[in-house]
Short mmCIF file of C-alpha atoms in Angstrom, two decimals:
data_model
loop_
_atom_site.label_atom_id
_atom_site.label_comp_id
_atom_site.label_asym_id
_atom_site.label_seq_id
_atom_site.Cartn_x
_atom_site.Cartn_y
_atom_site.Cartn_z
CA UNK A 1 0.00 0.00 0.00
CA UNK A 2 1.56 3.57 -0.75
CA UNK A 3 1.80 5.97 1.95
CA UNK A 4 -1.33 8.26 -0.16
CA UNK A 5 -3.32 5.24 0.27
CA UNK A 6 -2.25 4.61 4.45
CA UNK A 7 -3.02 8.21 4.57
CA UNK A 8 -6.47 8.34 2.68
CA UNK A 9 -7.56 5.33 4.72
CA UNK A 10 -6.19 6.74 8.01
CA UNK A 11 -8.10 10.01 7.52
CA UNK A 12 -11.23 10.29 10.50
CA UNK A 13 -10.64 7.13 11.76
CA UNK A 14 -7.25 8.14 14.16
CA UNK A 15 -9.77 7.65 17.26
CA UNK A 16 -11.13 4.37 16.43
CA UNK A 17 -10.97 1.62 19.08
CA UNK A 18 -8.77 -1.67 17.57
CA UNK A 19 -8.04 -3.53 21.22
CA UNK A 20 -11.04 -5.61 22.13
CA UNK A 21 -9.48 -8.26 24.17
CA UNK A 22 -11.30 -7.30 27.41
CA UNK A 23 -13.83 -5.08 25.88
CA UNK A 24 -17.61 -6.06 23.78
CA UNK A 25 -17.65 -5.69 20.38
CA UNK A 26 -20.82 -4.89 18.14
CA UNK A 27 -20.41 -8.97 17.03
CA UNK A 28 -20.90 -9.80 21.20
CA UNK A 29 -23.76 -7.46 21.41
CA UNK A 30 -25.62 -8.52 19.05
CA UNK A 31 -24.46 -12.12 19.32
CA UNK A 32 -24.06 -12.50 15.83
CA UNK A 33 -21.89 -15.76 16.17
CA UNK A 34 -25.57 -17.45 16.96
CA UNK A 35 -27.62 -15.25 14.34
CA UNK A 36 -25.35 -15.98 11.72
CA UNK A 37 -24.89 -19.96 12.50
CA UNK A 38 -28.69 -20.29 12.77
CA UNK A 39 -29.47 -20.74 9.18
CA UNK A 40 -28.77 -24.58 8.82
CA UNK A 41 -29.77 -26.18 5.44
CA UNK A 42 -31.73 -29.12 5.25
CA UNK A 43 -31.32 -29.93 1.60
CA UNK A 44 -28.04 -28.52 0.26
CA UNK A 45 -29.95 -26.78 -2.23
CA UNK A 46 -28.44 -22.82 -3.33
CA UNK A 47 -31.86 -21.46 -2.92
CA UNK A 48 -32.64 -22.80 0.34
CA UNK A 49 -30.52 -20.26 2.23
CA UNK A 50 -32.87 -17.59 0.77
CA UNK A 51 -35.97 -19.46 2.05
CA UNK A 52 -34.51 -19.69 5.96
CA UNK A 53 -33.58 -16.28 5.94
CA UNK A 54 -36.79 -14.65 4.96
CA UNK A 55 -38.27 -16.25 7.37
CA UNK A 56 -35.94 -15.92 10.40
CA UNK A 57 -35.86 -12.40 9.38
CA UNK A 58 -39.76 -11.74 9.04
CA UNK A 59 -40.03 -13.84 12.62
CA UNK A 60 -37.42 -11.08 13.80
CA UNK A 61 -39.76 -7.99 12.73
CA UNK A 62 -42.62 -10.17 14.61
CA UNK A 63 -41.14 -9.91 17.81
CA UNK A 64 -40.71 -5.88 17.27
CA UNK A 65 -44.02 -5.69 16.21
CA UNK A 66 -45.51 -7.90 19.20
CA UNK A 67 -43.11 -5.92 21.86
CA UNK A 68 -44.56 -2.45 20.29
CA UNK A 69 -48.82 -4.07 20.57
CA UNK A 70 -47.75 -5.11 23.90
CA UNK A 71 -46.58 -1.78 25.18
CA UNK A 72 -49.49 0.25 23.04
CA UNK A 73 -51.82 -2.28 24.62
CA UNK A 74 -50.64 -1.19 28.24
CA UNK A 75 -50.66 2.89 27.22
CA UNK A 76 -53.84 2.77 25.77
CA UNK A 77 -55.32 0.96 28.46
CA UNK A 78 -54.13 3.59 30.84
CA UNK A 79 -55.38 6.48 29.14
CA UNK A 80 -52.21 7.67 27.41
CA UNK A 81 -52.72 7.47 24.07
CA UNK A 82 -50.00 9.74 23.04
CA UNK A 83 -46.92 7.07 23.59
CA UNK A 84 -49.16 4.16 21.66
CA UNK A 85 -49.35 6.61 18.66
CA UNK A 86 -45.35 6.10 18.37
CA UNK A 87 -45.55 2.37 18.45
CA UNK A 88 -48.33 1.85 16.35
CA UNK A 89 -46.83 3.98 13.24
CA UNK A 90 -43.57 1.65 13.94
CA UNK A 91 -45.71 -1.13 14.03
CA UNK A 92 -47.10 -0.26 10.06
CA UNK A 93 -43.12 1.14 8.85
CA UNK A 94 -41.68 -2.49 10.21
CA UNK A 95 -44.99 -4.20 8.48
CA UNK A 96 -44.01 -2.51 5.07
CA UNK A 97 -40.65 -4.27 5.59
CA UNK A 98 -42.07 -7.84 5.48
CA UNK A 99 -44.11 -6.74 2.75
CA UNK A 100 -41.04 -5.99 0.83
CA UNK A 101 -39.17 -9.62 2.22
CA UNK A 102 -42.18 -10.99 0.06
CA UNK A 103 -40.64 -9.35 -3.19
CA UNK A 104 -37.42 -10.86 -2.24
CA UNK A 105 -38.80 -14.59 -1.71
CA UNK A 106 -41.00 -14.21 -5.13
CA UNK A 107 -37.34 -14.87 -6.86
CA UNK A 108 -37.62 -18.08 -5.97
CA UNK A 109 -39.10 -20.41 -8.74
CA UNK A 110 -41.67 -23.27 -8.62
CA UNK A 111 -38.38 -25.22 -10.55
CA UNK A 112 -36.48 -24.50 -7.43
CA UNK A 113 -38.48 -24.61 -4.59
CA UNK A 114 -39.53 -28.34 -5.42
CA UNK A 115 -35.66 -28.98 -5.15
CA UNK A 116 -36.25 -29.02 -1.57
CA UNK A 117 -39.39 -28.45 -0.54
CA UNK A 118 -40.09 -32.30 0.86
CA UNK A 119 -37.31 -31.89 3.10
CA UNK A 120 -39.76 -29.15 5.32
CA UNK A 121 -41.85 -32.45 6.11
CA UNK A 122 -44.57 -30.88 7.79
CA UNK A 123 -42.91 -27.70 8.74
CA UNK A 124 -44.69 -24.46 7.94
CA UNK A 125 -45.60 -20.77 8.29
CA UNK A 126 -48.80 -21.90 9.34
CA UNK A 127 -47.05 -22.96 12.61
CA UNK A 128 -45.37 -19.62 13.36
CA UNK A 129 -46.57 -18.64 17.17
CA UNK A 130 -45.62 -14.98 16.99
CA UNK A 131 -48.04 -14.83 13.66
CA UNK A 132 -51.17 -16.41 15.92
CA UNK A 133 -49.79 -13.45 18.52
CA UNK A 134 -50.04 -10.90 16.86
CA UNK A 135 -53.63 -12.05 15.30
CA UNK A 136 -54.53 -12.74 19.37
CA UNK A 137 -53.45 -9.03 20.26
CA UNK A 138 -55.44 -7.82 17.19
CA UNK A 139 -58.45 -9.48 18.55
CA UNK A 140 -58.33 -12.59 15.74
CA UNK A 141 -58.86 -15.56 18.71
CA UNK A 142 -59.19 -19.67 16.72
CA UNK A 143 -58.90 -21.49 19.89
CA UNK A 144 -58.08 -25.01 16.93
CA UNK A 145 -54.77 -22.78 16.52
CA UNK A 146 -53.78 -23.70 20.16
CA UNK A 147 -53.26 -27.82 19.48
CA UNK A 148 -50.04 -27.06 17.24
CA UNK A 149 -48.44 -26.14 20.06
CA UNK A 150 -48.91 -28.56 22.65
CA UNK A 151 -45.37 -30.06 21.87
CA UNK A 152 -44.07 -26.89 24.13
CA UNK A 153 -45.92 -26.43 27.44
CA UNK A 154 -44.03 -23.73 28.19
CA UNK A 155 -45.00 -21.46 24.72
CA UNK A 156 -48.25 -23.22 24.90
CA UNK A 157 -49.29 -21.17 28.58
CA UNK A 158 -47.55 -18.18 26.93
CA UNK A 159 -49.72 -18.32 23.45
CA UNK A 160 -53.13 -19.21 26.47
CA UNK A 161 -52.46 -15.60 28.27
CA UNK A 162 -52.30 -14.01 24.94
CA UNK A 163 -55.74 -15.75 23.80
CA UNK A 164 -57.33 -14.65 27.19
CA UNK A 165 -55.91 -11.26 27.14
CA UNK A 166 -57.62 -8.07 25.66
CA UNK A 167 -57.08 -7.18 22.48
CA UNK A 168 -55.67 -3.52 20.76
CA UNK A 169 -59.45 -3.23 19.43
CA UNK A 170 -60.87 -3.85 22.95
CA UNK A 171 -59.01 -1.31 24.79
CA UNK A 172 -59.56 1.13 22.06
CA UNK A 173 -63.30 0.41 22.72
CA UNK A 174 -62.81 1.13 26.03
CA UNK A 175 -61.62 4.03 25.60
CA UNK A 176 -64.36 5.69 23.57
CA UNK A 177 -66.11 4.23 26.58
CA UNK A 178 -63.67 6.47 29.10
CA UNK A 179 -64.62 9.22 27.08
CA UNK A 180 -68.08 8.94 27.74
CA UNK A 181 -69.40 7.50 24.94
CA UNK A 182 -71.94 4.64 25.43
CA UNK A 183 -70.99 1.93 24.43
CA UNK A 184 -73.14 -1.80 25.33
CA UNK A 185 -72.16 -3.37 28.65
CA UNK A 186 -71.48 -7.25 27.13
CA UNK A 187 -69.31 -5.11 24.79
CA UNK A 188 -67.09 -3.88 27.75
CA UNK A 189 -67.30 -7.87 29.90
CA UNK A 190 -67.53 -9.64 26.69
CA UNK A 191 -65.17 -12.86 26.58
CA UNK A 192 -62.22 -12.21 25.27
CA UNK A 193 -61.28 -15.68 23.66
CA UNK A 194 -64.16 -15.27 21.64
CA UNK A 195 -63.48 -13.43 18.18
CA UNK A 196 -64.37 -9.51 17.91
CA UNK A 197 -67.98 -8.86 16.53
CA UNK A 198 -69.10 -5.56 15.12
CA UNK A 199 -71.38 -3.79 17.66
CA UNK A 200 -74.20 -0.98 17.07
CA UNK A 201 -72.61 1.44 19.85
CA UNK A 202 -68.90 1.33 18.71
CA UNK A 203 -70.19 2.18 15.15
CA UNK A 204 -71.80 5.06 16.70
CA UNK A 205 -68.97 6.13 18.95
CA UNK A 206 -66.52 5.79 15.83
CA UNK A 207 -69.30 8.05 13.91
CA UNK A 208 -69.47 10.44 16.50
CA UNK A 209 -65.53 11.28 16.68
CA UNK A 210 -64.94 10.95 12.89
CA UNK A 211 -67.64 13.87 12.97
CA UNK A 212 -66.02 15.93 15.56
CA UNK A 213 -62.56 15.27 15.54
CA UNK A 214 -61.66 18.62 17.39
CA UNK A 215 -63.34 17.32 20.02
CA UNK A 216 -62.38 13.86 20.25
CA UNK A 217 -58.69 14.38 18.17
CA UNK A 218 -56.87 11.96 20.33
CA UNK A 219 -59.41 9.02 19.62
CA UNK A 220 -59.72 9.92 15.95
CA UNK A 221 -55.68 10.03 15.82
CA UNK A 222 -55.92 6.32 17.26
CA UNK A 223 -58.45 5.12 14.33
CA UNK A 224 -56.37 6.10 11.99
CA UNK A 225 -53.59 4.41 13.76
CA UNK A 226 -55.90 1.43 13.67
CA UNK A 227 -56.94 1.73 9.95
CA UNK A 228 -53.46 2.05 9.35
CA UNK A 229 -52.25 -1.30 11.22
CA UNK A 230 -54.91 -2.84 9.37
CA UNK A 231 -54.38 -2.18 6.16
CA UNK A 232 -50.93 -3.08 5.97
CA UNK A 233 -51.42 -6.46 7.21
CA UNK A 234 -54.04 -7.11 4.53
CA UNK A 235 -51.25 -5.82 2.28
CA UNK A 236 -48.96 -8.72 4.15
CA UNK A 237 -51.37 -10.74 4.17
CA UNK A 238 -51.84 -10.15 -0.31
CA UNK A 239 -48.54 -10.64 -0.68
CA UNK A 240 -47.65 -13.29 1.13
CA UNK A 241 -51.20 -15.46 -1.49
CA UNK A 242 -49.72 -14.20 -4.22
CA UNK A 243 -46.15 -15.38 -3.43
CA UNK A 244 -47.58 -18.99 -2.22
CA UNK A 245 -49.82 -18.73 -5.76
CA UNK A 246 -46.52 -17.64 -7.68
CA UNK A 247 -44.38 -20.93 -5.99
CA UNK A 248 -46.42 -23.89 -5.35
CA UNK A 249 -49.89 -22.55 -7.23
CA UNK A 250 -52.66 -24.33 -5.50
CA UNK A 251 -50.85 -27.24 -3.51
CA UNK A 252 -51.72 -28.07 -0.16
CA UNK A 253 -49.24 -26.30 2.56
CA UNK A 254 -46.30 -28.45 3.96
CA UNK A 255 -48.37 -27.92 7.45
CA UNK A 256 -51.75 -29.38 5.37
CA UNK A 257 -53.56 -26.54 5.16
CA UNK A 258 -55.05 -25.57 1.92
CA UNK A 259 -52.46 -23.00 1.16
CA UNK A 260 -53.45 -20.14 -1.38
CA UNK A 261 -57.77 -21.09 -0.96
CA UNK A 262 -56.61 -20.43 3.11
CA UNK A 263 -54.99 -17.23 2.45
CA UNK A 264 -57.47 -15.89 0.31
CA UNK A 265 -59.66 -16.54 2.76
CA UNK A 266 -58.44 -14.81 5.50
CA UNK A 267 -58.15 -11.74 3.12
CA UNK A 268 -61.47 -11.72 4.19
CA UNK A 269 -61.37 -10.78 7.90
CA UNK A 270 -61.38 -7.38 9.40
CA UNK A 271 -60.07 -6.83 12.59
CA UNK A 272 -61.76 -3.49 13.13
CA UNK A 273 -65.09 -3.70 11.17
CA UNK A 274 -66.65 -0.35 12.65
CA UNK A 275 -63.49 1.85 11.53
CA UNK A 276 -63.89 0.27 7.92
CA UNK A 277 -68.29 0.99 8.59
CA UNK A 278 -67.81 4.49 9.89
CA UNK A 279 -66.67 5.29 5.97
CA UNK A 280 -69.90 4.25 4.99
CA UNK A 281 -72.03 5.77 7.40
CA UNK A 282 -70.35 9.37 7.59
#
């Protein structure tokens, strides 16, 4: 190397630290030696890396995204709405990432895929716990979900709290309630395994503060937080059909369920029906 070159390479980095014997280092921190010796191929096959790492990766965004319902979950049930605005837009910006990891796994042919696709066995998205989670904190509760994870007791209680807890939608509802609104008692009790159904008095309260939204800004900020959650994960949800469609067409999951009729199905569900209403009824 010539001296211009030691020079040009030297330049703003005089005060960098180089002696890490006895001190962390960003690898330690973020325990990359485990990260990056986690993706273990099955197969063999080139494209199989690929495969493993969009989905480790998309389960990594999960966890952010169920660590930023939890905490929203907490604020909002508090009365401090403020904070769960934060978390919620982070929640849509890191959803828009696993949109995009969608694009990335669409390179992946039907030609390739079946390369080593029969090594998964019975292995499959379907299974992914932090997915039924984040459908449990959203107020989405299939109690048949539960079985596939009797093989852990441990994450079996943890994915059982979840079920029985509130959801995002039902603290929202209670706080239109807070604010005064009325809103039907075996709304406010209901049962919170059971899965969300549209009531007469939330419409009305959602009416209400789309139609005075100086007066109730705070609670119309947090429907559009809602609307927004929302509609990105049916965007998620799009993408990740017409990926499956793209790869396997209209085979049966690895995990046996119907794969692409199942997604499109699901397309289907709204998790806030009287946000999506109130457009109507305005």
């Amino acid at each position: 190397m010539s001296k211009k070159e030691e020079q040009t390479n030297s330049v703003g980095n005089e005060g960098v630290n180089t002696d890490f014997i006895n001190n962390m280092t960003y690898g330690d921190y973020l325990h990359l030696d485990t990260l990056l010796s986690s993706q273990k191929r099955l197969s063999g096959h080139h494209d199989e890396m690929l495969f493993i790492i969009i989905h480790q990766v998309s389960e990594l965004w999960m966890k952010l995204i169920l660590h930023e319902l939890k905490t929203s979950i907490a604020s909002i049930e508090a009365g401090e709405l403020s904070p769960a605005f934060k978390m919620l837009s982070r929640v849509s910006k890191i959803q828009s990432q696993i949109i995009h990891a969608w694009d990335v796994l669409s390179t992946l042919t039907p030609s390739e895929y079946i390369q080593f696709r029969d090594d998964l066995g019975q292995a499959s998205g379907f299974q992914s716990y932090q997915y039924r989670m984040i459908e449990f904190a959203l107020g989405y509760k299939t109690p048949h979900v539960l079985k596939i994870y009797e093989k852990d007791p441990k994450l079996l209680t943890h994915l059982q709290e979840a079920y029985k807890s509130p959801s995002l939608y039902d603290v929202s509802i209670h706080a239109l309630s807070k604010a005064g609104f009325p809103i039907d008692e075996d709304v406010l009790h209901r049962d919170f395994t059971k899965p969300y159904k549209e009531n007469d008095s939330v419409l009305a309260a959602w009416t209400e503060v789309y139609r005075s939204t100086d007066k109730y800004w705070d609670l119309y900020e947090l429907a559009e937080k809602l609307i927004d959650l929302e509609d990105w994960l049916q965007q998620w949800r799009f993408r990740h059909m017409k990926t499956v469609e793209r790869i396997i067409g209209h085979k049966k999951g690895t995990g046996g369920s119907s794969g692409v009729s199942y997604l499109k199905k699901v397309l289907d569900h709204q998790f806030f029906p009287e946000l999506w209403n109130v457009r109507t009824s305005l």
